[in-house]
CSV table of C-alpha atoms and ligand atoms in Angstrom, one decimal:
chain,number,residue,atom,x,y,z
H,693,UNK,CA,122.5,37.7,148.6
H,694,UNK,CA,119.7,36.6,146.2
H,695,UNK,CA,116.6,38.7,146.0
H,696,UNK,CA,114.6,36.1,147.9
H,697,UNK,CA,117.1,36.1,150.7
H,698,UNK,CA,117.2,39.9,150.8
H,699,UNK,CA,113.4,40.0,151.0
H,700,UNK,CA,113.4,37.4,153.8
H,701,UNK,CA,116.2,39.1,155.7
H,702,UNK,CA,114.5,42.5,155.5
H,703,UNK,CA,111.2,40.9,156.6
H,704,UNK,CA,112.9,39.6,159.8
H,705,UNK,CA,114.2,43.1,160.5
H,706,UNK,CA,110.8,44.6,160.0
H,707,UNK,CA,109.2,42.0,162.3
H,708,UNK,CA,111.5,43.1,165.1
H,709,UNK,CA,110.8,46.8,164.5
H,710,UNK,CA,107.0,46.1,164.5
H,711,UNK,CA,107.3,44.2,167.7
H,712,UNK,CA,109.0,47.2,169.3
H,713,UNK,CA,106.4,49.6,168.0
H,714,UNK,CA,103.2,47.7,168.7
H,715,UNK,CA,101.5,48.1,172.0
H,716,UNK,CA,101.5,45.3,174.6
H,717,UNK,CA,98.2,44.1,175.9
H,718,UNK,CA,97.3,45.7,179.1
H,719,UNK,CA,94.2,46.8,181.0
H,720,UNK,CA,90.5,46.2,180.3
H,721,UNK,CA,91.2,47.1,176.6
H,722,UNK,CA,94.0,44.6,176.2
H,723,UNK,CA,92.1,42.4,173.9
H,724,UNK,CA,92.3,44.9,171.0
H,725,UNK,CA,96.1,45.2,171.4
H,726,UNK,CA,96.3,41.4,171.4
H,727,UNK,CA,94.4,41.3,168.2
H,728,UNK,CA,96.5,44.0,166.6
H,729,UNK,CA,99.6,41.9,167.4
H,730,UNK,CA,98.0,38.7,166.2
H,731,UNK,CA,97.2,40.2,162.8
H,732,UNK,CA,100.5,41.9,162.2
H,733,UNK,CA,102.7,39.1,163.6
H,734,UNK,CA,101.1,36.4,161.5
H,735,UNK,CA,103.9,37.1,159.1
H,736,UNK,CA,103.4,38.2,155.6
H,737,UNK,CA,106.0,39.0,153.0
H,738,UNK,CA,106.5,42.6,154.1
H,739,UNK,CA,106.8,43.8,150.5
H,740,UNK,CA,105.7,47.3,151.2
H,741,UNK,CA,108.3,47.8,153.9
H,742,UNK,CA,110.9,46.3,151.6
H,743,UNK,CA,110.0,49.0,149.0
H,744,UNK,CA,110.2,51.8,151.6
H,745,UNK,CA,113.6,50.6,152.8
H,746,UNK,CA,115.0,50.1,149.3
H,747,UNK,CA,113.9,53.5,148.0
H,748,UNK,CA,115.1,55.2,151.2
H,749,UNK,CA,118.5,53.6,150.7
H,750,UNK,CA,118.5,54.8,147.1
H,751,UNK,CA,118.4,58.4,148.2
H,752,UNK,CA,120.5,58.0,151.4
H,753,UNK,CA,117.7,58.5,153.9
H,754,UNK,CA,118.6,57.1,157.4
H,755,UNK,CA,117.5,53.6,157.9
H,756,UNK,CA,115.9,54.1,161.3
H,757,UNK,CA,113.6,56.7,160.0
H,758,UNK,CA,112.7,54.6,156.9
H,759,UNK,CA,112.0,51.7,159.2
H,760,UNK,CA,109.3,53.7,161.0
H,761,UNK,CA,107.7,54.5,157.7
H,762,UNK,CA,108.0,50.8,156.7
H,763,UNK,CA,106.2,49.8,159.9
H,764,UNK,CA,103.5,52.4,159.4
H,765,UNK,CA,102.6,51.2,155.9
H,766,UNK,CA,102.7,47.5,157.1
H,767,UNK,CA,100.2,48.4,159.9
H,768,UNK,CA,97.9,50.1,157.4
H,769,UNK,CA,98.2,47.2,155.0
H,770,UNK,CA,97.5,44.7,157.7
H,771,UNK,CA,94.4,46.7,158.7
H,772,UNK,CA,93.2,46.5,155.1
H,773,UNK,CA,93.6,42.7,155.2
H,774,UNK,CA,91.8,42.3,158.5
H,775,UNK,CA,88.8,44.2,157.2
H,776,UNK,CA,89.0,42.6,153.7
H,777,UNK,CA,88.6,39.2,155.4
H,778,UNK,CA,85.5,40.1,157.4
H,779,UNK,CA,82.2,38.3,156.7
H,780,UNK,CA,80.7,41.5,155.2
H,781,UNK,CA,83.6,41.6,152.7
H,782,UNK,CA,85.4,38.5,151.4
H,783,UNK,CA,84.4,36.3,154.4
H,784,UNK,CA,87.7,34.4,154.7
H,785,UNK,CA,88.8,32.1,157.4
H,786,UNK,CA,92.5,31.9,156.6
H,787,UNK,CA,95.1,34.6,156.3
H,788,UNK,CA,98.9,34.4,156.3
H,789,UNK,CA,98.5,30.7,157.0
H,790,UNK,CA,96.5,31.3,160.2
H,791,UNK,CA,92.8,31.8,161.2
H,792,UNK,CA,91.7,35.3,160.2
H,793,UNK,CA,91.5,37.8,163.0
H,794,UNK,CA,87.7,37.7,163.3
H,795,UNK,CA,87.9,33.9,163.4
H,796,UNK,CA,90.6,33.9,166.1
H,797,UNK,CA,88.9,36.6,168.2
H,798,UNK,CA,85.5,37.8,167.1
H,799,UNK,CA,84.1,40.2,164.5
H,800,UNK,CA,83.8,43.3,166.8
H,801,UNK,CA,87.4,42.8,168.0
H,802,UNK,CA,88.6,42.4,164.4
H,803,UNK,CA,86.9,45.6,163.3
H,804,UNK,CA,88.4,47.5,166.3
H,805,UNK,CA,91.9,46.0,165.7
H,806,UNK,CA,91.8,47.1,162.1
H,807,UNK,CA,90.7,50.6,163.1
H,808,UNK,CA,93.5,50.7,165.6
H,809,UNK,CA,96.1,49.5,163.1
H,810,UNK,CA,95.0,52.2,160.7
H,811,UNK,CA,95.3,55.0,163.3
H,812,UNK,CA,98.6,53.8,164.7
H,813,UNK,CA,100.1,54.1,161.2
H,814,UNK,CA,99.5,57.8,161.4
H,815,UNK,CA,100.7,58.0,165.0
H,816,UNK,CA,104.0,56.4,163.9
H,817,UNK,CA,104.4,58.8,161.0
H,818,UNK,CA,103.6,61.9,163.0
H,819,UNK,CA,106.2,61.1,165.7
H,820,UNK,CA,109.3,63.3,165.7
H,821,UNK,CA,111.5,60.2,165.5
H,822,UNK,CA,110.2,59.7,161.9
H,823,UNK,CA,111.7,62.9,160.7
H,824,UNK,CA,113.0,66.1,162.4
H,825,UNK,CA,111.3,68.3,159.9
H,826,UNK,CA,107.6,68.7,160.6
H,827,UNK,CA,106.8,69.5,157.0
H,828,UNK,CA,108.3,66.2,155.9
H,829,UNK,CA,106.2,64.4,158.5
H,830,UNK,CA,103.0,66.2,157.4
H,831,UNK,CA,103.8,65.3,153.8
H,832,UNK,CA,104.1,61.6,154.7
H,833,UNK,CA,100.8,61.8,156.6
H,834,UNK,CA,99.1,63.4,153.6
H,835,UNK,CA,100.6,60.8,151.2
H,836,UNK,CA,99.4,57.9,153.3
H,837,UNK,CA,96.0,59.4,153.9
H,838,UNK,CA,95.5,59.8,150.1
H,839,UNK,CA,96.9,56.3,149.3
H,840,UNK,CA,94.7,54.6,151.9
H,841,UNK,CA,91.6,56.7,151.4
H,842,UNK,CA,88.6,57.0,149.1
H,843,UNK,CA,90.5,57.7,145.9
H,844,UNK,CA,93.1,55.0,146.8
H,845,UNK,CA,92.8,51.7,148.6
H,846,UNK,CA,89.3,52.2,149.9
H,847,UNK,CA,88.1,53.3,146.5
H,848,UNK,CA,89.6,50.1,145.0
H,849,UNK,CA,87.8,48.0,147.6
H,850,UNK,CA,84.6,49.7,146.8
H,851,UNK,CA,85.1,49.1,143.0
H,852,UNK,CA,86.0,45.5,143.9
H,853,UNK,CA,82.6,45.0,145.7
H,854,UNK,CA,80.8,46.7,142.7
H,855,UNK,CA,82.7,44.6,140.2
H,856,UNK,CA,80.2,41.6,139.9
H,857,UNK,CA,77.4,44.1,139.1
H,858,UNK,CA,79.4,45.5,136.1
H,859,UNK,CA,81.0,44.1,133.0
H,860,UNK,CA,84.4,45.4,133.8
H,861,UNK,CA,86.9,45.3,130.9
H,862,UNK,CA,90.7,45.6,131.1
H,863,UNK,CA,90.6,49.4,131.5
H,864,UNK,CA,88.3,49.2,134.5
H,865,UNK,CA,90.1,46.3,136.1
H,866,UNK,CA,93.4,48.2,135.8
H,867,UNK,CA,91.8,51.2,137.5
H,868,UNK,CA,90.4,49.0,140.2
H,869,UNK,CA,93.8,47.4,140.9
H,870,UNK,CA,95.7,50.7,140.7
H,871,UNK,CA,93.5,51.9,143.6
H,872,UNK,CA,93.1,48.6,145.6
H,873,UNK,CA,96.8,47.7,145.7
H,874,UNK,CA,98.6,50.2,143.5
H,875,UNK,CA,98.1,53.1,145.8
H,876,UNK,CA,99.8,51.6,148.8
H,877,UNK,CA,102.7,50.4,146.6
H,878,UNK,CA,103.0,54.0,145.2
H,879,UNK,CA,103.2,55.3,148.8
H,880,UNK,CA,105.8,52.8,149.7
H,881,UNK,CA,108.0,53.5,146.6
H,882,UNK,CA,107.8,57.3,147.1
H,883,UNK,CA,108.3,57.3,150.8
H,884,UNK,CA,112.1,57.1,150.4
H,885,UNK,CA,112.0,60.1,148.1
H,886,UNK,CA,109.8,61.9,150.6
H,887,UNK,CA,112.2,61.1,153.6
H,888,UNK,CA,115.2,62.4,151.6
H,889,UNK,CA,113.3,65.3,150.1
H,890,UNK,CA,114.4,64.1,146.7
H,891,UNK,CA,113.7,66.0,143.4
H,892,UNK,CA,110.4,66.0,141.5
H,893,UNK,CA,111.9,63.8,138.8
H,894,UNK,CA,112.7,61.1,141.4
H,895,UNK,CA,109.1,61.1,142.5
H,896,UNK,CA,108.0,60.7,138.9
H,897,UNK,CA,110.5,57.8,138.3
H,898,UNK,CA,109.2,56.0,141.4
H,899,UNK,CA,105.6,56.6,140.5
H,900,UNK,CA,106.2,55.0,137.1
H,901,UNK,CA,108.0,52.1,138.8
H,902,UNK,CA,105.3,51.6,141.4
H,903,UNK,CA,102.5,51.7,138.8
H,904,UNK,CA,104.1,48.8,136.8
H,905,UNK,CA,105.3,46.8,139.8
H,906,UNK,CA,101.9,47.2,141.6
H,907,UNK,CA,100.0,45.9,138.6
H,908,UNK,CA,102.5,43.1,138.1
H,909,UNK,CA,102.1,42.2,141.8
H,910,UNK,CA,98.3,42.2,141.5
H,911,UNK,CA,98.4,40.0,138.4
H,912,UNK,CA,100.7,37.6,140.3
H,913,UNK,CA,98.2,37.6,143.2
H,914,UNK,CA,95.3,36.9,140.8
H,915,UNK,CA,97.4,34.1,139.2
H,916,UNK,CA,97.9,32.5,142.6
H,917,UNK,CA,94.2,32.7,143.1
H,918,UNK,CA,93.7,30.7,139.9
H,919,UNK,CA,96.7,28.3,139.8
H,920,UNK,CA,98.1,28.4,143.3
H,921,UNK,CA,97.5,26.2,146.4
H,922,UNK,CA,96.2,27.2,149.8
H,923,UNK,CA,99.6,26.1,151.3
H,924,UNK,CA,101.5,28.4,148.9
H,925,UNK,CA,99.1,31.3,149.3
H,926,UNK,CA,98.4,31.0,153.1
H,927,UNK,CA,94.8,32.0,152.2
H,928,UNK,CA,91.9,30.6,150.3
H,929,UNK,CA,92.2,30.3,146.5
H,930,UNK,CA,89.6,30.3,143.7
H,931,UNK,CA,87.7,33.2,145.4
H,932,UNK,CA,87.8,35.6,142.5
H,933,UNK,CA,86.1,33.4,140.0
H,934,UNK,CA,83.6,32.1,142.6
H,935,UNK,CA,82.6,35.8,143.3
H,936,UNK,CA,82.4,36.5,139.6
H,937,UNK,CA,85.2,39.1,139.8
H,938,UNK,CA,86.9,40.1,136.6
H,939,UNK,CA,90.7,40.1,136.9
H,940,UNK,CA,93.4,40.5,134.3
H,941,UNK,CA,93.7,36.7,134.5
H,942,UNK,CA,90.1,36.2,133.7
H,943,UNK,CA,90.3,38.7,130.9
H,944,UNK,CA,93.7,37.7,129.3
H,945,UNK,CA,93.8,34.1,130.4
H,946,UNK,CA,96.6,32.5,132.4
H,947,UNK,CA,99.3,32.7,129.7
H,948,UNK,CA,98.2,36.2,128.6
H,949,UNK,CA,98.4,37.4,132.1
H,950,UNK,CA,101.8,36.0,132.6
H,951,UNK,CA,103.0,37.7,129.4
H,952,UNK,CA,101.5,41.0,130.6
H,953,UNK,CA,103.1,40.6,134.0
H,954,UNK,CA,106.5,40.0,132.3
H,955,UNK,CA,106.0,43.1,130.2
H,956,UNK,CA,105.2,45.2,133.3
H,957,UNK,CA,108.2,43.7,135.1
H,958,UNK,CA,110.5,44.9,132.2
H,959,UNK,CA,108.8,48.3,132.1
H,960,UNK,CA,109.3,48.7,135.9
H,961,UNK,CA,112.9,47.8,135.5
H,962,UNK,CA,113.3,50.6,132.9
H,963,UNK,CA,111.8,53.1,135.2
H,964,UNK,CA,114.6,52.7,137.8
H,965,UNK,CA,117.4,51.8,135.3
H,966,UNK,CA,118.8,55.4,135.6
H,967,UNK,CA,119.8,54.7,139.2
H,968,UNK,CA,122.2,51.9,138.2
H,969,UNK,CA,123.2,49.0,140.4
H,970,UNK,CA,121.9,50.7,143.5
H,971,UNK,CA,118.4,50.0,142.2
H,972,UNK,CA,119.1,46.4,141.3
H,973,UNK,CA,116.8,44.9,143.9
H,974,UNK,CA,114.0,47.2,143.0
H,975,UNK,CA,114.5,46.4,139.3
H,976,UNK,CA,114.3,42.7,139.9
H,977,UNK,CA,111.4,42.6,142.3
H,978,UNK,CA,108.5,42.4,139.8
H,979,UNK,CA,110.0,39.5,137.9
H,980,UNK,CA,110.7,37.8,141.3
H,981,UNK,CA,106.9,38.1,142.2
H,982,UNK,CA,105.9,36.6,138.9
H,983,UNK,CA,108.3,33.7,139.5
H,984,UNK,CA,106.6,33.1,142.9
H,985,UNK,CA,103.2,32.8,141.2
H,986,UNK,CA,104.3,30.5,138.3
Q,1170,LIG,C1,97.7,40.6,149.9
Q,1170,LIG,O1,98.9,41.4,149.9
Q,1170,LIG,C2,96.6,41.4,149.5
Q,1170,LIG,C3,96.7,42.1,148.3
Q,1170,LIG,C4,96.9,43.4,148.2
Q,1170,LIG,C5,96.4,41.4,147.0
Q,1170,LIG,P1,100.3,40.6,150.2
Q,1170,LIG,O2,100.4,39.5,149.2
Q,1170,LIG,O3,101.4,41.6,150.2
Q,1170,LIG,O4,100.1,40.0,151.6
Q,1170,LIG,P2,101.1,39.7,152.8
Q,1170,LIG,O5,101.3,41.0,153.5
Q,1170,LIG,O6,102.3,39.1,152.2
Q,1170,LIG,O7,100.3,38.7,153.7
Q,1171,LIG,C1,92.5,42.9,149.0
Q,1171,LIG,O1,92.4,42.3,147.7
Q,1171,LIG,C2,93.3,44.0,148.9
Q,1171,LIG,C3,93.2,44.9,150.1
Q,1171,LIG,C4,93.0,44.4,151.3
Q,1171,LIG,C5,93.2,46.3,149.9
Q,1171,LIG,P1,92.0,40.7,147.7
Q,1171,LIG,O2,90.7,40.5,148.4
Q,1171,LIG,O3,92.3,40.2,146.4
Q,1171,LIG,O4,93.2,40.2,148.7
Q,1171,LIG,P2,93.4,38.7,149.1
Q,1171,LIG,O5,93.4,37.9,147.9
Q,1171,LIG,O6,92.2,38.4,150.0
Q,1171,LIG,O7,94.7,38.7,149.9
Q,1172,LIG,MG1,88.9,41.6,148.6
Q,1173,LIG,MG1,90.3,39.1,150.0
Q,1174,LIG,MG1,93.3,38.3,145.8
């Protein structure tokens, strides 16, 4: 199985699990459930679930439990996209190759669907089926709250909005991205260790891996914004420059950013090298993402 095939196959499995976990529209409030499904089922690469499932396998955590955590992070990630696309934020019409949720429904419904996807993530984690030990469930809830909150993804979104008012250099852009996208990747990579109650050193290894792979991912996303097509991206391109947002691509240039991305991919590979062939897919993922963007 090539990495591309493995990612695709896992995504199909995650899609089925999400279908089983998401509510079906019913009653006078059915519209919000319909919008939740619309946003999630538009597809997406399911990279964060892939990371949860791969790291869980690394430590021998049962796959059915890992799949629930994978679905939780994908719900939270999808909420972040639904809100990111709103007129008050990036004001985008296209997401995952389809009209954005507020375009397909309306703004109020998109806000509510995002809110509901955020909260259902915690409902999924807190359920006994996720782990029999309440302390492990509480730790997962805490991890996700921190990753998605004001010091994590939300903090990054705030920095992103502030960016055009500041002259951000590489250091600030790296901080922005570590929060905006890195935090959810870090959660995803450490979730396997959490489920298996792995050793502190394992959490450290996965944090190092996630930091490099998250930044490599974001550089690849920024490269797609500059050199990609709408068809390839499934979303509008050229938005960062238009909004005057500094990215590592605007700072280093396209070739410099590719080189930095390659360096990060190698560093990420090193971080999990100690796990041997079992971590082969994790090790290869950042380089695979750079390939997609080139
Ligand atoms: C897009 O994330 C938003 C960013 C964090 C840059 P993905 O590229 O993982 O989007 P999907 O889930 O595949 O649609
Ligand atoms: C959004 O970053 C990341 C989150 C939703 C947290 P972007 O605004 O760069 O994502 P895209 O390019 O619209 O997917
Ligand atoms: Mg944005
Ligand atoms: Mg956006
Ligand atoms: Mg982007």
